[in-house]
Amino acid sequence: MNVTAEMEQALREAGLTHLQAVRLALELVELSGARRLRGDGCLNRCRRVILLGAQQQREERRSVSFERAAEASLQARAGRRPRTVSEIRGICRRLMRQVPTLARRRIAGMNTQDCVNLLQSVFPTPRQRVKARAILHAVFAHAVRQGWCPGNPVEQVWMPLPGENEIRPLRPAQLQTLLRLAREPVHRPCMAALGVMLWCGVRPAEAARLGWEDIDWEERVLVLRPRHSKTGGCRHVPLRPVVVAWLQESGPRAEGALCPPDWQRRWRRLREAAALMPWQQDVLRHTFASYHLKAFHNLAWLQAEMGHRSPALLQTRYLSMRGVTAEGAELFWQVGGLWRRAASLRKAAR
């Protein structure tokens, strides 16, 4: 069989016309960047592109849809707190709802630009995009571990962190008012939770998960186990004399929740009574951090007690030393310094 006959037979077997074959060859040369090459150089470049494309196609066939990958990622995190799992599920569903073709798309075929486009088109604010990026990264990381895609395209997605508004710590006068009111009978059930938020830097959601059994009176530490903490880690926060005295005055118990029933309503009423509304989220944690550094001058201690993996977040977000004086810091950590001083000022006024 001569060359022409072999060509004709090959085209018939492929179901291609001469024109289709030429167009396909020219497209391959163009896509492979082999236009300036000649002879074997051009042929080898085109063969490499074909092999790479075939390999990618095989990987995609072994892959799964984004919907299945997201569900598998959720199942792997089933032990996390319900709120965390709900947040992950909500963001994945929002992605698939806003981009209907995403659910069935094979995860191995998605690249970095696809992920950038998803985040920018679905989430309008920088803060939302940063959170969604973290969840999308986790979905792909799980897919990589399962062998469903060769790499994590979200690794190369850079999302600028949103600018943080300064959260100023509460001033001694504000703290005196808050602590004075917390000791009154109507607000007294909030004393213990207020104490650990203010003098241990515990987040409000963490305080709501704590019980009296998490206070080790002998070791003088507050124990936050993985089920308590936001990040899933464990930390021991020292109970300094000021918080020990406050907790003992609040009426400690052997067990039971640290927060009273109907905690959110009670806590809001206390803040309203202290004229601290609107309330800045985590302002007590920020107050703890600023007065801690002013008094003890030890960033490593503060990082460990707040449960941060790096001091960077402390330095960029939490530490606002404006208005924090050495005298105020000494008063903050002094046993009875704030609430007893407030009582003496009231007596003097009479």
CSV table of N, CA, C and O in Angstrom, one decimal, residues 194-245:
chain,number,residue,atom,x,y,z
A,194,LEU,N,-18.9,36.8,82.2
A,194,LEU,CA,-18.2,38.1,82.0
A,194,LEU,C,-16.8,38.0,82.5
A,194,LEU,O,-15.8,38.5,81.8
A,195,GLY,N,-16.5,37.4,83.6
A,195,GLY,CA,-15.2,37.3,84.2
A,195,GLY,C,-14.2,36.6,83.3
A,195,GLY,O,-13.1,37.1,83.0
A,196,VAL,N,-14.6,35.4,82.7
A,196,VAL,CA,-13.7,34.7,81.8
A,196,VAL,C,-13.5,35.4,80.5
A,196,VAL,O,-12.4,35.3,79.9
A,197,MET,N,-14.5,36.1,80.0
A,197,MET,CA,-14.3,36.9,78.8
A,197,MET,C,-13.4,38.0,79.0
A,197,MET,O,-12.5,38.3,78.1
A,198,LEU,N,-13.5,38.7,80.1
A,198,LEU,CA,-12.7,39.9,80.4
A,198,LEU,C,-11.3,39.6,80.8
A,198,LEU,O,-10.3,40.2,80.3
A,199,TRP,N,-11.1,38.7,81.7
A,199,TRP,CA,-9.7,38.4,82.3
A,199,TRP,C,-9.1,37.2,81.8
A,199,TRP,O,-8.0,36.9,82.2
A,200,CYS,N,-9.8,36.4,80.9
A,200,CYS,CA,-9.1,35.2,80.3
A,200,CYS,C,-9.1,35.3,78.8
A,200,CYS,O,-8.6,34.4,78.1
A,201,GLY,N,-9.7,36.4,78.2
A,201,GLY,CA,-9.7,36.6,76.7
A,201,GLY,C,-10.6,35.5,76.0
A,201,GLY,O,-10.3,35.3,74.8
A,202,VAL,N,-11.5,34.9,76.7
A,202,VAL,CA,-12.4,33.9,76.1
A,202,VAL,C,-13.4,34.5,75.1
A,202,VAL,O,-14.0,35.6,75.5
A,203,ARG,N,-13.6,34.0,74.0
A,203,ARG,CA,-14.6,34.4,73.0
A,203,ARG,C,-16.0,34.2,73.6
A,203,ARG,O,-16.2,33.2,74.3
A,204,PRO,N,-17.0,35.0,73.2
A,204,PRO,CA,-18.4,34.8,73.7
A,204,PRO,C,-18.9,33.4,73.4
A,204,PRO,O,-19.5,32.8,74.3
A,205,ALA,N,-18.7,32.9,72.2
A,205,ALA,CA,-19.2,31.6,71.8
A,205,ALA,C,-18.5,30.5,72.6
A,205,ALA,O,-19.0,29.5,72.9
A,206,GLU,N,-17.2,30.7,72.9
A,206,GLU,CA,-16.5,29.8,73.8
A,206,GLU,C,-17.0,29.8,75.2
A,206,GLU,O,-17.1,28.7,75.8
A,207,ALA,N,-17.3,30.9,75.7
A,207,ALA,CA,-17.8,31.0,77.1
A,207,ALA,C,-19.1,30.3,77.2
A,207,ALA,O,-19.4,29.6,78.2
A,208,ALA,N,-19.9,30.3,76.1
A,208,ALA,CA,-21.2,29.7,76.2
A,208,ALA,C,-21.1,28.2,76.2
A,208,ALA,O,-22.1,27.5,76.6
A,209,ARG,N,-19.9,27.6,75.8
A,209,ARG,CA,-19.7,26.2,75.8
A,209,ARG,C,-19.1,25.7,77.1
A,209,ARG,O,-18.9,24.5,77.3
A,210,LEU,N,-18.6,26.6,78.0
A,210,LEU,CA,-17.8,26.2,79.1
A,210,LEU,C,-18.7,25.8,80.3
A,210,LEU,O,-19.9,26.3,80.4
A,211,GLY,N,-18.2,24.9,81.2
A,211,GLY,CA,-18.9,24.6,82.4
A,211,GLY,C,-18.0,24.8,83.6
A,211,GLY,O,-16.8,25.1,83.4
A,212,TRP,N,-18.6,24.8,84.8
A,212,TRP,CA,-17.8,25.0,86.0
A,212,TRP,C,-16.7,23.9,86.2
A,212,TRP,O,-15.6,24.2,86.8
A,213,GLU,N,-17.0,22.8,85.6
A,213,GLU,CA,-16.0,21.7,85.7
A,213,GLU,C,-14.7,22.0,84.9
A,213,GLU,O,-13.7,21.3,85.0
A,214,ASP,N,-14.8,23.0,84.0
A,214,ASP,CA,-13.6,23.3,83.2
A,214,ASP,C,-12.7,24.3,83.9
A,214,ASP,O,-11.6,24.7,83.3
A,215,ILE,N,-13.0,24.7,85.1
A,215,ILE,CA,-12.1,25.5,85.9
A,215,ILE,C,-11.4,24.6,86.9
A,215,ILE,O,-12.0,23.9,87.7
A,216,ASP,N,-10.1,24.6,86.7
A,216,ASP,CA,-9.2,23.8,87.6
A,216,ASP,C,-8.7,24.7,88.7
A,216,ASP,O,-7.7,25.5,88.6
A,217,TRP,N,-9.4,24.7,89.9
A,217,TRP,CA,-9.1,25.6,91.0
A,217,TRP,C,-7.7,25.3,91.6
A,217,TRP,O,-7.0,26.2,92.0
A,218,GLU,N,-7.3,24.0,91.6
A,218,GLU,CA,-6.0,23.6,92.1
A,218,GLU,C,-4.9,24.2,91.3
A,218,GLU,O,-3.9,24.7,91.9
A,219,GLU,N,-5.0,24.0,90.0
A,219,GLU,CA,-3.9,24.5,89.1
A,219,GLU,C,-4.1,25.9,88.7
A,219,GLU,O,-3.2,26.5,88.1
A,220,ARG,N,-5.2,26.5,89.1
A,220,ARG,CA,-5.5,27.9,88.7
A,220,ARG,C,-5.5,28.1,87.2
A,220,ARG,O,-4.8,29.1,86.7
A,221,VAL,N,-6.2,27.3,86.5
A,221,VAL,CA,-6.3,27.5,85.0
A,221,VAL,C,-7.7,27.2,84.6
A,221,VAL,O,-8.5,26.5,85.2
A,222,LEU,N,-8.0,27.9,83.5
A,222,LEU,CA,-9.3,27.6,82.8
A,222,LEU,C,-8.9,26.7,81.6
A,222,LEU,O,-8.1,27.1,80.8
A,223,VAL,N,-9.6,25.6,81.5
A,223,VAL,CA,-9.2,24.6,80.4
A,223,VAL,C,-10.2,24.7,79.3
A,223,VAL,O,-11.4,24.4,79.5
A,224,LEU,N,-9.8,25.1,78.1
A,224,LEU,CA,-10.6,25.1,76.9
A,224,LEU,C,-10.2,23.9,76.1
A,224,LEU,O,-9.1,23.9,75.5
A,225,ARG,N,-11.1,23.0,76.0
A,225,ARG,CA,-10.9,21.8,75.2
A,225,ARG,C,-11.3,22.0,73.7
A,225,ARG,O,-11.9,23.0,73.4
A,226,PRO,N,-10.9,21.1,72.8
A,226,PRO,CA,-11.2,21.3,71.4
A,226,PRO,C,-12.7,21.6,71.1
A,226,PRO,O,-13.0,22.4,70.2
A,227,ARG,N,-13.6,21.0,71.9
A,227,ARG,CA,-15.0,21.2,71.7
A,227,ARG,C,-15.4,22.6,72.1
A,227,ARG,O,-16.5,23.1,71.7
A,228,HIS,N,-14.6,23.3,72.9
A,228,HIS,CA,-14.9,24.6,73.4
A,228,HIS,C,-14.4,25.7,72.4
A,228,HIS,O,-15.1,26.7,72.2
A,229,SER,N,-13.2,25.5,71.9
A,229,SER,CA,-12.5,26.6,71.2
A,229,SER,C,-12.9,26.8,69.8
A,229,SER,O,-13.4,25.8,69.1
A,230,LYS,N,-12.8,28.0,69.3
A,230,LYS,CA,-13.2,28.3,67.9
A,230,LYS,C,-12.3,27.6,66.9
A,230,LYS,O,-12.8,27.1,65.9
A,231,THR,N,-11.0,27.5,67.2
A,231,THR,CA,-10.1,26.9,66.2
A,231,THR,C,-9.9,25.4,66.4
A,231,THR,O,-9.2,24.7,65.6
A,232,GLY,N,-10.6,24.8,67.4
A,232,GLY,CA,-10.5,23.3,67.5
A,232,GLY,C,-9.3,22.9,68.3
A,232,GLY,O,-9.1,21.7,68.5
A,233,GLY,N,-8.5,23.8,68.8
A,233,GLY,CA,-7.3,23.4,69.6
A,233,GLY,C,-7.7,23.5,71.1
A,233,GLY,O,-8.8,23.8,71.5
A,234,CYS,N,-6.7,23.1,71.9
A,234,CYS,CA,-6.9,23.1,73.4
A,234,CYS,C,-5.9,24.1,74.0
A,234,CYS,O,-4.8,24.3,73.5
A,235,ARG,N,-6.4,24.8,75.0
A,235,ARG,CA,-5.5,25.8,75.6
A,235,ARG,C,-5.9,25.9,77.1
A,235,ARG,O,-7.0,25.7,77.5
A,236,HIS,N,-4.8,26.2,77.9
A,236,HIS,CA,-5.0,26.5,79.3
A,236,HIS,C,-4.7,28.0,79.6
A,236,HIS,O,-3.6,28.4,79.2
A,237,VAL,N,-5.7,28.7,80.1
A,237,VAL,CA,-5.5,30.1,80.4
A,237,VAL,C,-5.4,30.3,81.9
A,237,VAL,O,-6.2,29.8,82.7
A,238,PRO,N,-4.3,30.9,82.3
A,238,PRO,CA,-4.1,31.1,83.8
A,238,PRO,C,-5.3,31.9,84.4
A,238,PRO,O,-5.8,32.9,83.8
A,239,LEU,N,-5.7,31.5,85.6
A,239,LEU,CA,-6.6,32.2,86.4
A,239,LEU,C,-5.9,33.1,87.3
A,239,LEU,O,-5.4,32.7,88.4
A,240,ARG,N,-5.7,34.4,87.0
A,240,ARG,CA,-4.9,35.3,87.8
A,240,ARG,C,-5.8,35.7,89.0
A,240,ARG,O,-7.0,35.5,89.0
A,241,PRO,N,-5.2,36.2,90.0
A,241,PRO,CA,-6.0,36.5,91.3
A,241,PRO,C,-7.2,37.3,91.1
A,241,PRO,O,-8.2,37.0,91.7
A,242,VAL,N,-7.2,38.2,90.1
A,242,VAL,CA,-8.4,39.1,89.9
A,242,VAL,C,-9.6,38.3,89.4
A,242,VAL,O,-10.7,38.5,89.9
A,243,VAL,N,-9.4,37.3,88.5
A,243,VAL,CA,-10.6,36.5,88.0
A,243,VAL,C,-10.9,35.5,89.0
A,243,VAL,O,-12.1,35.1,89.2
A,244,VAL,N,-10.0,35.0,89.8
A,244,VAL,CA,-10.3,34.0,90.9
A,244,VAL,C,-11.3,34.6,91.9
A,244,VAL,O,-12.3,34.1,92.3
A,245,ALA,N,-10.9,35.9,92.3
A,245,ALA,CA,-11.7,36.6,93.3
A,245,ALA,C,-13.1,36.9,92.7
A,245,ALA,O,-14.1,36.7,93.4
